PDB file of C-alpha atoms in Angstrom:
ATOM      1  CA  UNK A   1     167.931 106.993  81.259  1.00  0.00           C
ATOM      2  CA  UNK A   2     169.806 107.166  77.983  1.00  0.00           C
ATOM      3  CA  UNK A   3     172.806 108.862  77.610  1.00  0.00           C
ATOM      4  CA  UNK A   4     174.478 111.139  74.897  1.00  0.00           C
ATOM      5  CA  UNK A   5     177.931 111.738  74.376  1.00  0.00           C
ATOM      6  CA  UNK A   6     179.913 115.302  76.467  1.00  0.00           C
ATOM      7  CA  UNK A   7     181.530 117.915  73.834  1.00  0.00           C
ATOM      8  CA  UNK A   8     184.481 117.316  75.638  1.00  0.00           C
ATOM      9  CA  UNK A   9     185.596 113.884  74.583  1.00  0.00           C
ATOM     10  CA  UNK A  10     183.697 111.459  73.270  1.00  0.00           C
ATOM     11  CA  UNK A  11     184.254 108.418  75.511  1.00  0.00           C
ATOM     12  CA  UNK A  12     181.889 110.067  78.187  1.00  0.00           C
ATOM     13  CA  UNK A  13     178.445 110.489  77.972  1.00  0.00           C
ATOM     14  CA  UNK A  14     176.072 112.130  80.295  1.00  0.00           C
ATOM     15  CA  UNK A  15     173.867 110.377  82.070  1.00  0.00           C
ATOM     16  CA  UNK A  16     172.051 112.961  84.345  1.00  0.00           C
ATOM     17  CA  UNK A  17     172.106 115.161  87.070  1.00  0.00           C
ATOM     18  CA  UNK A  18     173.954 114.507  90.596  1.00  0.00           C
ATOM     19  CA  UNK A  19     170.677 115.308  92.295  1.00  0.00           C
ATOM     20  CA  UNK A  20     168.802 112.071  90.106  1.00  0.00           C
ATOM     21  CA  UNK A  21     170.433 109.955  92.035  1.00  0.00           C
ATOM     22  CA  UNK A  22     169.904 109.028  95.186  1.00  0.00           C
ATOM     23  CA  UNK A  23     172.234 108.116  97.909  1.00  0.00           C
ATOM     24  CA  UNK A  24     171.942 104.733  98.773  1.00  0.00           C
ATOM     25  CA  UNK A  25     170.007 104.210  96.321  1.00  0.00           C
ATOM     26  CA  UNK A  26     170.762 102.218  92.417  1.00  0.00           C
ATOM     27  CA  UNK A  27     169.706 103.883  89.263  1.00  0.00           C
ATOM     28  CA  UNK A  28     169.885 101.999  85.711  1.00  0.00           C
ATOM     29  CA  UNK A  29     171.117 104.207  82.824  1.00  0.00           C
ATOM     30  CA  UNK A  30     172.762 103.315  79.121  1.00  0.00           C
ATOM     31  CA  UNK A  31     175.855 104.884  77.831  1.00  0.00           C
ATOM     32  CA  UNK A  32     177.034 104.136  74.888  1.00  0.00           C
ATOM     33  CA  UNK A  33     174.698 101.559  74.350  1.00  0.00           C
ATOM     34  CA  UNK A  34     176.232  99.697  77.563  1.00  0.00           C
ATOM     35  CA  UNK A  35     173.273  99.016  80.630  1.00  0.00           C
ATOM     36  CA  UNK A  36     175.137 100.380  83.539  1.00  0.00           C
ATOM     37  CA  UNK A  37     173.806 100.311  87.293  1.00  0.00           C
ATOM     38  CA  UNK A  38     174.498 103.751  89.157  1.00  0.00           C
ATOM     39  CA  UNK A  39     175.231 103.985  92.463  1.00  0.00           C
ATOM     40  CA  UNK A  40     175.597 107.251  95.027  1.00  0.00           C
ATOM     41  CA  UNK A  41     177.083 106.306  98.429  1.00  0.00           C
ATOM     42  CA  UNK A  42     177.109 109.756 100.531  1.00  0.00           C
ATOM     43  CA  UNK A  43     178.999 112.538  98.120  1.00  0.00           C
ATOM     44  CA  UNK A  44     179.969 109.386  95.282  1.00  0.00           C
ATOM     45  CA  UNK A  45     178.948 108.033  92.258  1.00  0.00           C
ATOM     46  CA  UNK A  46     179.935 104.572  91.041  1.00  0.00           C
ATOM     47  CA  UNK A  47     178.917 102.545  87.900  1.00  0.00           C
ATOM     48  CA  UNK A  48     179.001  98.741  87.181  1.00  0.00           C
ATOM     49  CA  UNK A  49     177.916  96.885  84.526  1.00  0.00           C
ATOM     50  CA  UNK A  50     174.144  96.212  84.915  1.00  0.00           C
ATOM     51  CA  UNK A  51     174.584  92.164  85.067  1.00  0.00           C
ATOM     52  CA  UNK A  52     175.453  89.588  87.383  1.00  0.00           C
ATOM     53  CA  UNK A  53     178.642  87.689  86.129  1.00  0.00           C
ATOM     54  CA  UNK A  54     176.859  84.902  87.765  1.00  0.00           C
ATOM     55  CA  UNK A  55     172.915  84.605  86.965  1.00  0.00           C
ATOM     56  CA  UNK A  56     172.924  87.482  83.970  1.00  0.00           C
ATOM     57  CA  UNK A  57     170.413  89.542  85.840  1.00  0.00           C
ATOM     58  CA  UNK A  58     170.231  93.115  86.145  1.00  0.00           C
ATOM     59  CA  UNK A  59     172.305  93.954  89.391  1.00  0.00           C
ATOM     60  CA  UNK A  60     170.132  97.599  89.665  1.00  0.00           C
ATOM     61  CA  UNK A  61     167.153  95.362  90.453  1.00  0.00           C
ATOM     62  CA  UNK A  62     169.488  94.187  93.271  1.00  0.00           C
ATOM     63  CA  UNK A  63     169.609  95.275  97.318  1.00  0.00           C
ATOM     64  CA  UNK A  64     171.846  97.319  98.199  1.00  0.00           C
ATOM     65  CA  UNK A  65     173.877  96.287 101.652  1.00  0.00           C
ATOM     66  CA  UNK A  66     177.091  97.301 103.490  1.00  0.00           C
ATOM     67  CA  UNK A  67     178.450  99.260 100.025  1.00  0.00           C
ATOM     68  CA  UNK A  68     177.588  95.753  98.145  1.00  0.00           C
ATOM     69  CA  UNK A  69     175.255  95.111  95.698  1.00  0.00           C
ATOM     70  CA  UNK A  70     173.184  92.281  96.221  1.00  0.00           C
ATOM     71  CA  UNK A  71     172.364  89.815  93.046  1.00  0.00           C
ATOM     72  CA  UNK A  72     167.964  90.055  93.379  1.00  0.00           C
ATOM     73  CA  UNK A  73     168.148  86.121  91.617  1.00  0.00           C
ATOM     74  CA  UNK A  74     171.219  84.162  93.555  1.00  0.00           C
ATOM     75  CA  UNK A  75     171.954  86.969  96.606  1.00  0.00           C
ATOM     76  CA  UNK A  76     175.841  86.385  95.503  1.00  0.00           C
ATOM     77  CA  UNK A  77     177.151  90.271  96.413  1.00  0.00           C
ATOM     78  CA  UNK A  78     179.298  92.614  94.785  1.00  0.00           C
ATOM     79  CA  UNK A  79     181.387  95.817  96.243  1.00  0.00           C
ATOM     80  CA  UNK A  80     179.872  98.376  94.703  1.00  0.00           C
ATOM     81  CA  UNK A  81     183.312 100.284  94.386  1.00  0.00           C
ATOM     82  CA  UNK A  82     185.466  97.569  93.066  1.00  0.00           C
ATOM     83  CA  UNK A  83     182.919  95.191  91.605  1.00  0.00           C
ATOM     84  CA  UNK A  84     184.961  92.411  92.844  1.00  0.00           C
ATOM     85  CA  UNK A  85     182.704  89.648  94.510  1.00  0.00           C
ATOM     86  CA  UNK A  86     181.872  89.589  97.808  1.00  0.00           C
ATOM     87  CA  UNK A  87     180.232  86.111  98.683  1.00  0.00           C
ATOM     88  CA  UNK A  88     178.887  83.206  96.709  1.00  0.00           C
ATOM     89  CA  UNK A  89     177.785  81.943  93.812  1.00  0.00           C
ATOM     90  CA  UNK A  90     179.557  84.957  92.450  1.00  0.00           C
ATOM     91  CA  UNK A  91     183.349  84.357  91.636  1.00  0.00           C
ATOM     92  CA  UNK A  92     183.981  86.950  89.006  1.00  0.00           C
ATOM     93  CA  UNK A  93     183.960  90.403  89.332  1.00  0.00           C
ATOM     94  CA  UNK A  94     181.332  92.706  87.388  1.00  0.00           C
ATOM     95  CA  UNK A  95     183.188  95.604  85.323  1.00  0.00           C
ATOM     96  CA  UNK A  96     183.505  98.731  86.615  1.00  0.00           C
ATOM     97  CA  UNK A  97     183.228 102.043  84.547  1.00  0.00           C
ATOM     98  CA  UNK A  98     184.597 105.905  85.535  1.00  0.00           C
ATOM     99  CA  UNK A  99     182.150 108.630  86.436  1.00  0.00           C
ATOM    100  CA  UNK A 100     182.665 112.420  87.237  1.00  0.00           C
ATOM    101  CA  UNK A 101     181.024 115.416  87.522  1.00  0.00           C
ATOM    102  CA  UNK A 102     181.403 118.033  84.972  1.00  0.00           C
ATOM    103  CA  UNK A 103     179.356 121.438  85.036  1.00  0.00           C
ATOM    104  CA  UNK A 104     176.891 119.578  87.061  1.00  0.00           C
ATOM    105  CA  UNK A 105     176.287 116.748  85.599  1.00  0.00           C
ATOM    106  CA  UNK A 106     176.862 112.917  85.825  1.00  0.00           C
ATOM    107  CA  UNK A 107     179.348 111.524  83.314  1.00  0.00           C
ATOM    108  CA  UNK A 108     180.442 107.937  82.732  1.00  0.00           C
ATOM    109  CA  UNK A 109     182.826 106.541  80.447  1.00  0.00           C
ATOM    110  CA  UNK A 110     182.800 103.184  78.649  1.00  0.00           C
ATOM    111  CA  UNK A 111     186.676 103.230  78.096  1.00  0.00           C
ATOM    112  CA  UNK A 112     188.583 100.203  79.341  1.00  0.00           C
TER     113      UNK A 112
END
Protein backbone atom coordinates (compact mmCIF):
# COMPACT_ATOMS: atom_id res chain seq x y z
CA UNK A 1 0.00 0.00 0.00
CA UNK A 2 1.53 3.29 -1.06
CA UNK A 3 1.15 6.22 0.74
CA UNK A 4 0.56 10.01 -0.06
CA UNK A 5 1.35 12.82 1.96
CA UNK A 6 -1.82 14.45 4.83
CA UNK A 7 -2.74 18.31 4.05
CA UNK A 8 -1.81 18.82 7.40
CA UNK A 9 1.94 18.59 7.41
CA UNK A 10 3.88 17.05 5.15
CA UNK A 11 6.04 14.62 7.16
CA UNK A 12 2.92 12.23 7.45
CA UNK A 13 1.47 10.36 4.91
CA UNK A 14 -1.52 8.18 4.94
CA UNK A 15 -1.28 4.87 4.69
CA UNK A 16 -4.91 3.51 5.07
CA UNK A 17 -7.72 2.90 7.07
CA UNK A 18 -7.66 1.61 10.89
CA UNK A 19 -10.01 -1.15 9.85
CA UNK A 20 -7.06 -2.51 6.98
CA UNK A 21 -5.26 -3.63 9.50
CA UNK A 22 -5.63 -6.33 11.41
CA UNK A 23 -4.93 -6.94 14.99
CA UNK A 24 -2.31 -9.22 15.41
CA UNK A 25 -1.70 -9.20 12.30
CA UNK A 26 1.58 -7.25 10.02
CA UNK A 27 0.77 -5.22 7.01
CA UNK A 28 3.64 -3.80 4.57
CA UNK A 29 3.03 -0.22 3.34
CA UNK A 30 5.56 2.69 1.81
CA UNK A 31 5.62 6.19 3.02
CA UNK A 32 7.62 8.40 1.72
CA UNK A 33 9.30 6.04 -0.29
CA UNK A 34 10.42 4.19 3.10
CA UNK A 35 9.05 0.10 3.26
CA UNK A 36 7.53 0.14 6.65
CA UNK A 37 5.93 -3.04 8.43
CA UNK A 38 2.52 -2.15 10.25
CA UNK A 39 1.49 -3.60 13.14
CA UNK A 40 -2.11 -3.42 15.24
CA UNK A 41 -1.87 -5.00 18.72
CA UNK A 42 -5.60 -4.67 20.25
CA UNK A 43 -6.66 -0.69 19.82
CA UNK A 44 -2.62 0.21 18.45
CA UNK A 45 -0.79 0.78 15.56
CA UNK A 46 3.00 0.55 15.37
CA UNK A 47 5.46 0.89 12.41
CA UNK A 48 9.09 -0.38 11.95
CA UNK A 49 11.23 -0.31 9.29
CA UNK A 50 10.44 -3.27 6.96
CA UNK A 51 14.13 -4.96 7.38
CA UNK A 52 15.95 -7.02 9.65
CA UNK A 53 19.10 -5.09 10.96
CA UNK A 54 20.45 -8.53 10.91
CA UNK A 55 19.66 -10.70 7.60
CA UNK A 56 18.08 -7.52 5.44
CA UNK A 57 14.81 -9.32 5.05
CA UNK A 58 11.49 -7.96 5.14
CA UNK A 59 10.39 -8.24 8.92
CA UNK A 60 6.35 -8.11 7.60
CA UNK A 61 7.08 -11.53 6.11
CA UNK A 62 7.99 -12.31 9.76
CA UNK A 63 5.76 -14.21 12.76
CA UNK A 64 4.42 -12.37 14.94
CA UNK A 65 4.89 -13.67 18.84
CA UNK A 66 4.47 -12.27 22.39
CA UNK A 67 4.31 -8.37 20.83
CA UNK A 68 7.73 -9.39 18.89
CA UNK A 69 8.31 -9.68 15.51
CA UNK A 70 9.96 -12.64 14.45
CA UNK A 71 12.90 -12.36 11.60
CA UNK A 72 11.11 -15.27 8.79
CA UNK A 73 15.22 -15.90 7.65
CA UNK A 74 17.36 -16.03 11.18
CA UNK A 75 14.13 -16.13 13.89
CA UNK A 76 16.30 -13.24 15.78
CA UNK A 77 13.00 -11.15 17.34
CA UNK A 78 12.17 -7.70 17.65
CA UNK A 79 9.56 -5.77 20.14
CA UNK A 80 7.28 -4.61 17.98
CA UNK A 81 6.84 -1.33 20.13
CA UNK A 82 10.39 -0.40 20.68
CA UNK A 83 12.12 -2.24 17.86
CA UNK A 84 14.86 -2.98 20.18
CA UNK A 85 16.02 -6.73 19.82
CA UNK A 86 14.73 -9.31 21.62
CA UNK A 87 16.99 -12.51 21.12
CA UNK A 88 19.75 -13.50 18.77
CA UNK A 89 21.43 -13.02 15.92
CA UNK A 90 19.79 -9.65 16.16
CA UNK A 91 21.85 -7.01 18.20
CA UNK A 92 20.61 -3.79 16.74
CA UNK A 93 17.44 -2.40 16.95
CA UNK A 94 15.15 -1.82 13.73
CA UNK A 95 13.87 1.98 13.52
CA UNK A 96 10.79 2.84 14.66
CA UNK A 97 8.43 5.47 12.98
CA UNK A 98 5.15 7.53 14.63
CA UNK A 99 1.62 6.68 13.58
CA UNK A 100 -1.82 8.27 14.51
CA UNK A 101 -5.11 8.44 13.57
CA UNK A 102 -6.48 11.46 11.99
CA UNK A 103 -10.20 11.69 10.62
CA UNK A 104 -10.03 8.01 10.37
CA UNK A 105 -7.25 7.21 8.90
CA UNK A 106 -3.74 5.66 9.47
CA UNK A 107 -0.87 8.14 9.38
CA UNK A 108 2.86 7.53 9.73
CA UNK A 109 5.63 9.81 9.73
CA UNK A 110 9.18 9.34 8.42
CA UNK A 111 10.61 12.18 10.71
CA UNK A 112 13.52 11.23 12.93
Amino acid sequence: MSAQPSQDAAEWFDVGAPADFEDGEVAPVVADGIEMALFRIGDDLFALRDKCTHGRTKLSDGFIEDDCIECPLHQGKFAIRTGEPMSEPVTKAVKVFPVRVVDGRVQVSTAA
